[in-house]
PDB file of C-alpha atoms and ligand atoms in Angstrom:
ATOM      1  CA  MET A  10      92.387  98.531  72.809  1.00  0.00           C
ATOM      2  CA  LEU A  11      94.415  95.779  74.952  1.00  0.00           C
ATOM      3  CA  ILE A  12      94.913  92.432  74.477  1.00  0.00           C
ATOM      4  CA  ILE A  13      94.857  90.479  77.842  1.00  0.00           C
ATOM      5  CA  SER A  14      95.582  86.877  78.644  1.00  0.00           C
ATOM      6  CA  PRO A  15      95.926  84.859  81.986  1.00  0.00           C
ATOM      7  CA  ILE A  16      99.328  83.563  82.974  1.00  0.00           C
ATOM      8  CA  PRO A  17      98.414  80.421  85.664  1.00  0.00           C
ATOM      9  CA  ALA A  18      99.982  80.277  89.057  1.00  0.00           C
ATOM     10  CA  PHE A  19      99.819  78.265  91.934  1.00  0.00           C
ATOM     11  CA  ASN A  20      96.728  76.034  92.507  1.00  0.00           C
ATOM     12  CA  ASP A  21      93.872  78.483  91.338  1.00  0.00           C
ATOM     13  CA  ASN A  22      95.562  82.162  90.439  1.00  0.00           C
ATOM     14  CA  TYR A  23      95.578  84.073  87.555  1.00  0.00           C
ATOM     15  CA  ILE A  24      98.321  86.519  86.967  1.00  0.00           C
ATOM     16  CA  TRP A  25      96.828  88.726  83.754  1.00  0.00           C
ATOM     17  CA  MET A  26      99.030  89.933  81.410  1.00  0.00           C
ATOM     18  CA  PHE A  27      98.091  92.821  79.103  1.00  0.00           C
ATOM     19  CA  HIS A  28      99.582  94.836  76.349  1.00  0.00           C
ATOM     20  CA  ALA A  29      98.585  96.943  73.116  1.00  0.00           C
ATOM     21  CA  PRO A  30      98.235  94.759  70.157  1.00  0.00           C
ATOM     22  CA  ASP A  31     101.194  96.406  68.280  1.00  0.00           C
ATOM     23  CA  SER A  32     103.728  96.272  71.729  1.00  0.00           C
ATOM     24  CA  GLN A  33     105.552  93.865  72.710  1.00  0.00           C
ATOM     25  CA  ASP A  34     105.699  95.734  76.321  1.00  0.00           C
ATOM     26  CA  VAL A  35     103.699  93.936  78.779  1.00  0.00           C
ATOM     27  CA  PHE A  36     102.156  94.416  82.081  1.00  0.00           C
ATOM     28  CA  VAL A  37     101.361  92.201  84.835  1.00  0.00           C
ATOM     29  CA  VAL A  38      98.777  92.498  87.400  1.00  0.00           C
ATOM     30  CA  ASP A  39      99.521  90.463  91.259  1.00  0.00           C
ATOM     31  CA  PRO A  40     102.286  88.252  89.937  1.00  0.00           C
ATOM     32  CA  GLY A  41     102.297  85.865  93.025  1.00  0.00           C
ATOM     33  CA  ASP A  42     104.754  83.673  91.283  1.00  0.00           C
ATOM     34  CA  ALA A  43     108.102  85.165  89.143  1.00  0.00           C
ATOM     35  CA  ARG A  44     108.812  81.875  87.310  1.00  0.00           C
ATOM     36  CA  PRO A  45     105.217  81.413  85.297  1.00  0.00           C
ATOM     37  CA  VAL A  46     105.554  85.357  84.273  1.00  0.00           C
ATOM     38  CA  GLU A  47     109.202  85.203  82.732  1.00  0.00           C
ATOM     39  CA  GLU A  48     108.203  81.942  81.089  1.00  0.00           C
ATOM     40  CA  VAL A  49     105.450  83.758  78.847  1.00  0.00           C
ATOM     41  CA  LEU A  50     108.075  86.493  78.643  1.00  0.00           C
ATOM     42  CA  SER A  51     110.664  84.165  77.011  1.00  0.00           C
ATOM     43  CA  ARG A  52     108.916  82.490  75.228  1.00  0.00           C
ATOM     44  CA  HIS A  53     106.573  85.117  73.257  1.00  0.00           C
ATOM     45  CA  GLY A  54     109.923  87.610  72.964  1.00  0.00           C
ATOM     46  CA  PHE A  55     107.655  90.256  75.448  1.00  0.00           C
ATOM     47  CA  ASN A  56     109.463  93.141  77.592  1.00  0.00           C
ATOM     48  CA  LEU A  57     108.063  93.350  81.088  1.00  0.00           C
ATOM     49  CA  ALA A  58     107.270  96.982  81.353  1.00  0.00           C
ATOM     50  CA  GLY A  59     105.341  97.272  84.667  1.00  0.00           C
ATOM     51  CA  ILE A  60     103.458  95.324  87.393  1.00  0.00           C
ATOM     52  CA  LEU A  61     100.164  95.901  88.721  1.00  0.00           C
ATOM     53  CA  ILE A  62      99.319  95.114  92.755  1.00  0.00           C
ATOM     54  CA  THR A  63      96.046  95.083  93.903  1.00  0.00           C
ATOM     55  CA  HIS A  64      96.424  94.172  97.407  1.00  0.00           C
ATOM     56  CA  HIS A  65      98.995  92.716  99.913  1.00  0.00           C
ATOM     57  CA  HIS A  66      98.554  88.938  99.763  1.00  0.00           C
ATOM     58  CA  PHE A  67     101.500  86.915  99.261  1.00  0.00           C
ATOM     59  CA  ASP A  68      99.726  84.819  96.172  1.00  0.00           C
ATOM     60  CA  HIS A  69      99.867  88.412  94.703  1.00  0.00           C
ATOM     61  CA  THR A  70     103.175  89.916  95.723  1.00  0.00           C
ATOM     62  CA  GLY A  71     105.255  87.266  95.876  1.00  0.00           C
ATOM     63  CA  GLY A  72     107.153  87.476  92.505  1.00  0.00           C
ATOM     64  CA  ILE A  73     107.919  91.177  92.445  1.00  0.00           C
ATOM     65  CA  SER A  74     111.227  91.103  94.112  1.00  0.00           C
ATOM     66  CA  GLU A  75     112.454  88.505  91.272  1.00  0.00           C
ATOM     67  CA  LEU A  76     110.863  90.392  88.327  1.00  0.00           C
ATOM     68  CA  THR A  77     112.313  93.661  89.260  1.00  0.00           C
ATOM     69  CA  ARG A  78     115.924  92.580  90.194  1.00  0.00           C
ATOM     70  CA  ASN A  79     117.033  92.932  86.987  1.00  0.00           C
ATOM     71  CA  ARG A  80     114.755  95.260  85.416  1.00  0.00           C
ATOM     72  CA  ASN A  81     114.032  99.281  86.106  1.00  0.00           C
ATOM     73  CA  ILE A  82     110.462  99.316  85.757  1.00  0.00           C
ATOM     74  CA  PRO A  83     107.363 100.566  88.083  1.00  0.00           C
ATOM     75  CA  VAL A  84     105.620  98.609  90.208  1.00  0.00           C
ATOM     76  CA  TYR A  85     101.813 100.286  90.693  1.00  0.00           C
ATOM     77  CA  GLY A  86     100.373  99.153  94.411  1.00  0.00           C
ATOM     78  CA  PRO A  87      98.290 100.548  96.930  1.00  0.00           C
ATOM     79  CA  ASP A  88      99.560 102.472 100.159  1.00  0.00           C
ATOM     80  CA  ASN A  89     100.999  99.943 102.359  1.00  0.00           C
ATOM     81  CA  ARG A  90     104.470  99.632 103.224  1.00  0.00           C
ATOM     82  CA  ASN A  91     104.176  96.206 103.965  1.00  0.00           C
ATOM     83  CA  ILE A  92     104.295  95.558 100.421  1.00  0.00           C
ATOM     84  CA  ASN A  93     108.006  95.279  99.429  1.00  0.00           C
ATOM     85  CA  GLY A  94     109.096  96.799  96.096  1.00  0.00           C
ATOM     86  CA  ILE A  95     105.672  99.199  95.249  1.00  0.00           C
ATOM     87  CA  THR A  96     107.695 102.368  93.324  1.00  0.00           C
ATOM     88  CA  HIS A  97     104.262 104.114  92.691  1.00  0.00           C
ATOM     89  CA  THR A  98     101.677 104.471  95.283  1.00  0.00           C
ATOM     90  CA  LEU A  99      98.321 104.552  94.007  1.00  0.00           C
ATOM     91  CA  ARG A 100      95.413 106.025  96.084  1.00  0.00           C
ATOM     92  CA  ASP A 101      91.304 105.929  95.291  1.00  0.00           C
ATOM     93  CA  ASN A 102      90.424 107.991  92.531  1.00  0.00           C
ATOM     94  CA  ASP A 103      93.862 108.524  90.901  1.00  0.00           C
ATOM     95  CA  THR A 104      94.382 107.849  87.208  1.00  0.00           C
ATOM     96  CA  VAL A 105      97.649 105.649  85.526  1.00  0.00           C
ATOM     97  CA  LYS A 106      98.211 105.860  82.422  1.00  0.00           C
ATOM     98  CA  LEU A 107      99.646 102.148  81.013  1.00  0.00           C
ATOM     99  CA  SER A 108     100.031 100.618  77.425  1.00  0.00           C
ATOM    100  CA  ASN A 109      98.340 103.980  76.197  1.00  0.00           C
ATOM    101  CA  CYS A 110      95.033 103.373  77.778  1.00  0.00           C
ATOM    102  CA  GLN A 111      94.081 105.585  80.741  1.00  0.00           C
ATOM    103  CA  PHE A 112      93.480 103.190  84.406  1.00  0.00           C
ATOM    104  CA  GLU A 113      91.121 104.618  87.231  1.00  0.00           C
ATOM    105  CA  ILE A 114      91.872 103.286  90.686  1.00  0.00           C
ATOM    106  CA  MET A 115      89.444 102.577  92.674  1.00  0.00           C
ATOM    107  CA  ALA A 116      89.668 101.707  96.358  1.00  0.00           C
ATOM    108  CA  THR A 117      87.963  98.579  97.412  1.00  0.00           C
ATOM    109  CA  PRO A 118      88.846  97.527 101.082  1.00  0.00           C
ATOM    110  CA  GLY A 119      86.900  94.655 102.344  1.00  0.00           C
ATOM    111  CA  HIS A 120      88.800  91.551 101.330  1.00  0.00           C
ATOM    112  CA  THR A 121      91.978  93.587 103.084  1.00  0.00           C
ATOM    113  CA  LEU A 122      92.217  97.326 103.863  1.00  0.00           C
ATOM    114  CA  ASP A 123      94.711  98.092 101.533  1.00  0.00           C
ATOM    115  CA  HIS A 124      92.952  96.391  98.220  1.00  0.00           C
ATOM    116  CA  ILE A 125      92.602  98.618  95.172  1.00  0.00           C
ATOM    117  CA  ALA A 126      91.115  97.788  91.849  1.00  0.00           C
ATOM    118  CA  TYR A 127      92.218  99.019  88.122  1.00  0.00           C
ATOM    119  CA  PHE A 128      89.688  99.779  85.639  1.00  0.00           C
ATOM    120  CA  THR A 129      89.999 101.119  81.978  1.00  0.00           C
ATOM    121  CA  ASP A 130      87.533 102.087  79.628  1.00  0.00           C
ATOM    122  CA  SER A 131      89.799 102.331  76.336  1.00  0.00           C
ATOM    123  CA  GLY A 132      87.490 104.692  74.725  1.00  0.00           C
ATOM    124  CA  ASP A 133      86.937 102.454  71.425  1.00  0.00           C
ATOM    125  CA  ASP A 134      84.386 100.079  71.231  1.00  0.00           C
ATOM    126  CA  GLU A 135      85.920  97.230  73.273  1.00  0.00           C
ATOM    127  CA  ASN A 136      84.602  96.303  76.458  1.00  0.00           C
ATOM    128  CA  PRO A 137      85.992  98.012  79.268  1.00  0.00           C
ATOM    129  CA  ALA A 138      87.916  96.241  82.101  1.00  0.00           C
ATOM    130  CA  LEU A 139      88.249  95.630  85.617  1.00  0.00           C
ATOM    131  CA  PHE A 140      90.880  93.861  87.404  1.00  0.00           C
ATOM    132  CA  CYS A 141      89.355  93.422  90.673  1.00  0.00           C
ATOM    133  CA  GLY A 142      91.573  91.715  92.412  1.00  0.00           C
ATOM    134  CA  ASP A 143      89.892  89.294  95.342  1.00  0.00           C
ATOM    135  CA  THR A 144      87.377  92.247  96.085  1.00  0.00           C
ATOM    136  CA  LEU A 145      84.681  90.483  93.311  1.00  0.00           C
ATOM    137  CA  PHE A 146      85.196  86.808  92.227  1.00  0.00           C
ATOM    138  CA  VAL A 147      83.225  85.070  89.268  1.00  0.00           C
ATOM    139  CA  GLY A 148      80.346  84.197  91.399  1.00  0.00           C
ATOM    140  CA  GLY A 149      81.554  85.202  94.610  1.00  0.00           C
ATOM    141  CA  CYS A 150      83.333  87.901  96.566  1.00  0.00           C
ATOM    142  CA  GLY A 151      86.988  87.856  98.431  1.00  0.00           C
ATOM    143  CA  ARG A 152      86.910  86.537 102.313  1.00  0.00           C
ATOM    144  CA  LEU A 153      86.345  89.548 104.958  1.00  0.00           C
ATOM    145  CA  PHE A 154      90.178  89.003 105.952  1.00  0.00           C
ATOM    146  CA  GLU A 155      90.369  92.529 107.222  1.00  0.00           C
ATOM    147  CA  GLY A 156      87.453  94.717 106.396  1.00  0.00           C
ATOM    148  CA  THR A 157      83.820  94.393 107.537  1.00  0.00           C
ATOM    149  CA  ALA A 158      80.316  93.615 105.546  1.00  0.00           C
ATOM    150  CA  GLU A 159      79.593  97.594 105.322  1.00  0.00           C
ATOM    151  CA  GLN A 160      83.287  98.220 103.455  1.00  0.00           C
ATOM    152  CA  MET A 161      83.078  95.187 101.082  1.00  0.00           C
ATOM    153  CA  TYR A 162      79.063  96.127 100.172  1.00  0.00           C
ATOM    154  CA  SER A 163      80.089 100.143  99.590  1.00  0.00           C
ATOM    155  CA  SER A 164      83.314  98.265  97.444  1.00  0.00           C
ATOM    156  CA  LEU A 165      80.789  96.175  95.643  1.00  0.00           C
ATOM    157  CA  SER A 166      78.373  98.729  95.052  1.00  0.00           C
ATOM    158  CA  ARG A 167      80.868 100.768  93.406  1.00  0.00           C
ATOM    159  CA  LEU A 168      82.478  97.707  91.193  1.00  0.00           C
ATOM    160  CA  ALA A 169      78.427  97.226  90.537  1.00  0.00           C
ATOM    161  CA  SER A 170      77.728 100.809  89.135  1.00  0.00           C
ATOM    162  CA  LEU A 171      80.958 100.230  86.157  1.00  0.00           C
ATOM    163  CA  PRO A 172      79.453  99.431  82.665  1.00  0.00           C
ATOM    164  CA  ASP A 173      77.337  96.194  82.228  1.00  0.00           C
ATOM    165  CA  ASN A 174      79.804  95.262  79.362  1.00  0.00           C
ATOM    166  CA  THR A 175      82.746  95.624  81.715  1.00  0.00           C
ATOM    167  CA  ARG A 176      85.071  92.358  81.649  1.00  0.00           C
ATOM    168  CA  ILE A 177      85.936  91.211  85.283  1.00  0.00           C
ATOM    169  CA  TYR A 178      89.551  89.849  85.290  1.00  0.00           C
ATOM    170  CA  CYS A 179      89.720  88.367  88.722  1.00  0.00           C
ATOM    171  CA  ALA A 180      92.494  86.723  90.406  1.00  0.00           C
ATOM    172  CA  HIS A 181      91.324  83.243  91.038  1.00  0.00           C
ATOM    173  CA  GLU A 182      89.511  80.442  89.467  1.00  0.00           C
ATOM    174  CA  TYR A 183      87.273  79.686  92.115  1.00  0.00           C
ATOM    175  CA  THR A 184      84.208  80.117  90.063  1.00  0.00           C
ATOM    176  CA  GLN A 185      82.390  76.275  90.172  1.00  0.00           C
ATOM    177  CA  ALA A 186      82.931  76.660  93.808  1.00  0.00           C
ATOM    178  CA  ASN A 187      81.299  79.751  94.085  1.00  0.00           C
ATOM    179  CA  LEU A 188      78.418  78.649  91.615  1.00  0.00           C
ATOM    180  CA  LYS A 189      77.507  75.984  93.450  1.00  0.00           C
ATOM    181  CA  PHE A 190      77.241  78.270  96.980  1.00  0.00           C
ATOM    182  CA  ALA A 191      75.056  80.828  94.407  1.00  0.00           C
ATOM    183  CA  ARG A 192      72.666  77.929  93.529  1.00  0.00           C
ATOM    184  CA  ALA A 193      72.234  76.914  97.281  1.00  0.00           C
ATOM    185  CA  VAL A 194      71.267  80.658  97.837  1.00  0.00           C
ATOM    186  CA  GLU A 195      68.951  81.267  94.637  1.00  0.00           C
ATOM    187  CA  PRO A 196      68.068  77.931  93.459  1.00  0.00           C
ATOM    188  CA  ASN A 197      65.320  79.678  91.339  1.00  0.00           C
ATOM    189  CA  ASN A 198      67.337  81.661  89.362  1.00  0.00           C
ATOM    190  CA  GLN A 199      67.118  80.630  85.945  1.00  0.00           C
ATOM    191  CA  LYS A 200      70.417  82.729  84.284  1.00  0.00           C
ATOM    192  CA  LEU A 201      72.629  81.045  87.461  1.00  0.00           C
ATOM    193  CA  GLN A 202      71.527  78.034  86.042  1.00  0.00           C
ATOM    194  CA  GLU A 203      72.676  78.970  82.695  1.00  0.00           C
ATOM    195  CA  GLN A 204      75.814  80.527  83.554  1.00  0.00           C
ATOM    196  CA  ALA A 205      76.531  77.088  85.901  1.00  0.00           C
ATOM    197  CA  MET A 206      76.061  74.988  82.249  1.00  0.00           C
ATOM    198  CA  GLN A 207      78.325  76.835  80.771  1.00  0.00           C
ATOM    199  CA  VAL A 208      80.780  77.131  83.579  1.00  0.00           C
ATOM    200  CA  ALA A 209      81.066  73.204  84.054  1.00  0.00           C
ATOM    201  CA  GLU A 210      81.691  72.947  80.239  1.00  0.00           C
ATOM    202  CA  LEU A 211      84.358  75.407  80.323  1.00  0.00           C
ATOM    203  CA  CYS A 212      86.115  73.293  83.557  1.00  0.00           C
ATOM    204  CA  SER A 213      85.870  70.120  81.938  1.00  0.00           C
ATOM    205  CA  GLU A 214      87.920  71.617  78.888  1.00  0.00           C
ATOM    206  CA  ASN A 215      90.009  72.747  81.523  1.00  0.00           C
ATOM    207  CA  ARG A 216      89.683  76.060  79.932  1.00  0.00           C
ATOM    208  CA  PRO A 217      89.219  79.646  82.230  1.00  0.00           C
ATOM    209  CA  THR A 218      85.944  80.865  83.321  1.00  0.00           C
ATOM    210  CA  VAL A 219      87.490  84.405  83.772  1.00  0.00           C
ATOM    211  CA  PRO A 220      86.811  86.827  82.676  1.00  0.00           C
ATOM    212  CA  SER A 221      83.099  87.645  83.350  1.00  0.00           C
ATOM    213  CA  THR A 222      80.812  90.193  82.471  1.00  0.00           C
ATOM    214  CA  LEU A 223      79.769  92.562  85.173  1.00  0.00           C
ATOM    215  CA  ARG A 224      75.969  91.787  83.357  1.00  0.00           C
ATOM    216  CA  THR A 225      76.710  88.635  84.144  1.00  0.00           C
ATOM    217  CA  GLU A 226      77.714  89.023  87.853  1.00  0.00           C
ATOM    218  CA  LEU A 227      74.445  91.658  88.419  1.00  0.00           C
ATOM    219  CA  ASP A 228      72.267  88.654  87.297  1.00  0.00           C
ATOM    220  CA  THR A 229      74.057  85.624  88.803  1.00  0.00           C
ATOM    221  CA  ASN A 230      76.349  86.619  91.636  1.00  0.00           C
ATOM    222  CA  PRO A 231      74.463  86.483  95.255  1.00  0.00           C
ATOM    223  CA  PHE A 232      76.944  89.110  96.427  1.00  0.00           C
ATOM    224  CA  LEU A 233      76.256  92.063  94.425  1.00  0.00           C
ATOM    225  CA  ARG A 234      72.714  90.902  94.863  1.00  0.00           C
ATOM    226  CA  SER A 235      71.954  91.327  98.435  1.00  0.00           C
ATOM    227  CA  ASP A 236      69.157  93.976  98.043  1.00  0.00           C
ATOM    228  CA  GLN A 237      66.887  91.119  95.705  1.00  0.00           C
ATOM    229  CA  PRO A 238      64.248  89.677  97.492  1.00  0.00           C
ATOM    230  CA  GLU A 239      65.021  85.890  97.304  1.00  0.00           C
ATOM    231  CA  VAL A 240      68.528  86.299  98.424  1.00  0.00           C
ATOM    232  CA  ILE A 241      67.320  88.536 101.138  1.00  0.00           C
ATOM    233  CA  GLN A 242      64.961  85.740 102.010  1.00  0.00           C
ATOM    234  CA  ALA A 243      67.916  83.198 101.753  1.00  0.00           C
ATOM    235  CA  ALA A 244      69.702  85.099 104.123  1.00  0.00           C
ATOM    236  CA  SER A 245      66.795  85.398 106.563  1.00  0.00           C
ATOM    237  CA  ASP A 246      66.363  81.519 106.464  1.00  0.00           C
ATOM    238  CA  ARG A 247      70.045  81.064 107.032  1.00  0.00           C
ATOM    239  CA  ASP A 248      69.937  83.521 110.302  1.00  0.00           C
ATOM    240  CA  PRO A 249      66.401  84.824 111.394  1.00  0.00           C
ATOM    241  CA  SER A 250      68.129  87.786 113.094  1.00  0.00           C
ATOM    242  CA  SER A 251      68.953  89.154 109.672  1.00  0.00           C
ATOM    243  CA  GLY A 252      66.454  91.837 108.140  1.00  0.00           C
ATOM    244  CA  ALA A 253      66.598  93.003 104.628  1.00  0.00           C
ATOM    245  CA  ASN A 254      69.444  95.361 105.112  1.00  0.00           C
ATOM    246  CA  PRO A 255      71.960  94.589 101.979  1.00  0.00           C
ATOM    247  CA  VAL A 256      75.098  95.400 104.164  1.00  0.00           C
ATOM    248  CA  ASP A 257      73.365  92.399 106.484  1.00  0.00           C
ATOM    249  CA  VAL A 258      72.291  90.095 104.010  1.00  0.00           C
ATOM    250  CA  LEU A 259      76.097  90.564 102.873  1.00  0.00           C
ATOM    251  CA  ARG A 260      77.177  89.932 106.193  1.00  0.00           C
ATOM    252  CA  VAL A 261      74.938  86.620 106.425  1.00  0.00           C
ATOM    253  CA  ILE A 262      75.777  85.319 103.195  1.00  0.00           C
ATOM    254  CA  ARG A 263      79.744  85.568 103.356  1.00  0.00           C
ATOM    255  CA  ALA A 264      79.833  84.157 106.823  1.00  0.00           C
ATOM    256  CA  TRP A 265      77.376  81.211 105.734  1.00  0.00           C
ATOM    257  CA  LYS A 266      80.128  80.769 102.447  1.00  0.00           C
ATOM    258  CA  ASP A 267      82.785  80.758 104.714  1.00  0.00           C
ATOM    259  CA  ASN A 268      81.535  77.358 105.826  1.00  0.00           C
ATOM    260  CA  PHE A 269      79.843  76.021 102.830  1.00  0.00           C
TER     261      PHE A 269
HETATM  262 ZN1   ZN B 320      93.822  88.257  98.568  1.00  0.00          ZN
HETATM  263 FE1   FE B 321      94.280  85.679  96.603  1.00  0.00          FE
END
């Protein structure tokens, strides 16, 4: 099993840190900034054992050079030569063993073309974990900066096929804004109302709303629900040319969210 905790960075990024319960060797995912990572390492006496990168955006990669300056550690990431410092290039369906856990790599293009996600099912009765960067957010999905709606749909569909109890460790605290939009898409979704209330409570206490579980996302996240009648209807109300094809529905609601 893994102990997984967030290191907040910038305005709304989470750098996820994980380690085995009996180990001081930690890995970090998407360190956009080195300073908050170094602070946590020294506060807990942790040893940085490696870095995982999901995609090339600077808020996910900006800390690599500083964190590796005086450390000889592996940096895992996508096959993109624009990311400086990757030592281990990962491709779709690759596996890598970190902290005694086997991770599966899933290519998830859409937000960017190079985007990958890291999934682990540690094999005991703990929840599996997914580090999904900016592909899937709690209540939302990443903007389509480089990829198409088709690519995002197939990436999200693959993530949606993971076990229901998978914990979703995304890279941003965007949940409240995402759920505001989700409620505009599905005003009658009861589970979404409940999720929004829980999230409002967490936010009022300044606590992270991440991780969520895949089950919750399947029930509440409109970008995983583009085949549901209410979401199809909302998309065609927004854009009458939109049919029931889930890719078109995703395209319409993504564009709607961009201007929400
Ligand atoms: Zn990004
Ligand atoms: Fe980001």
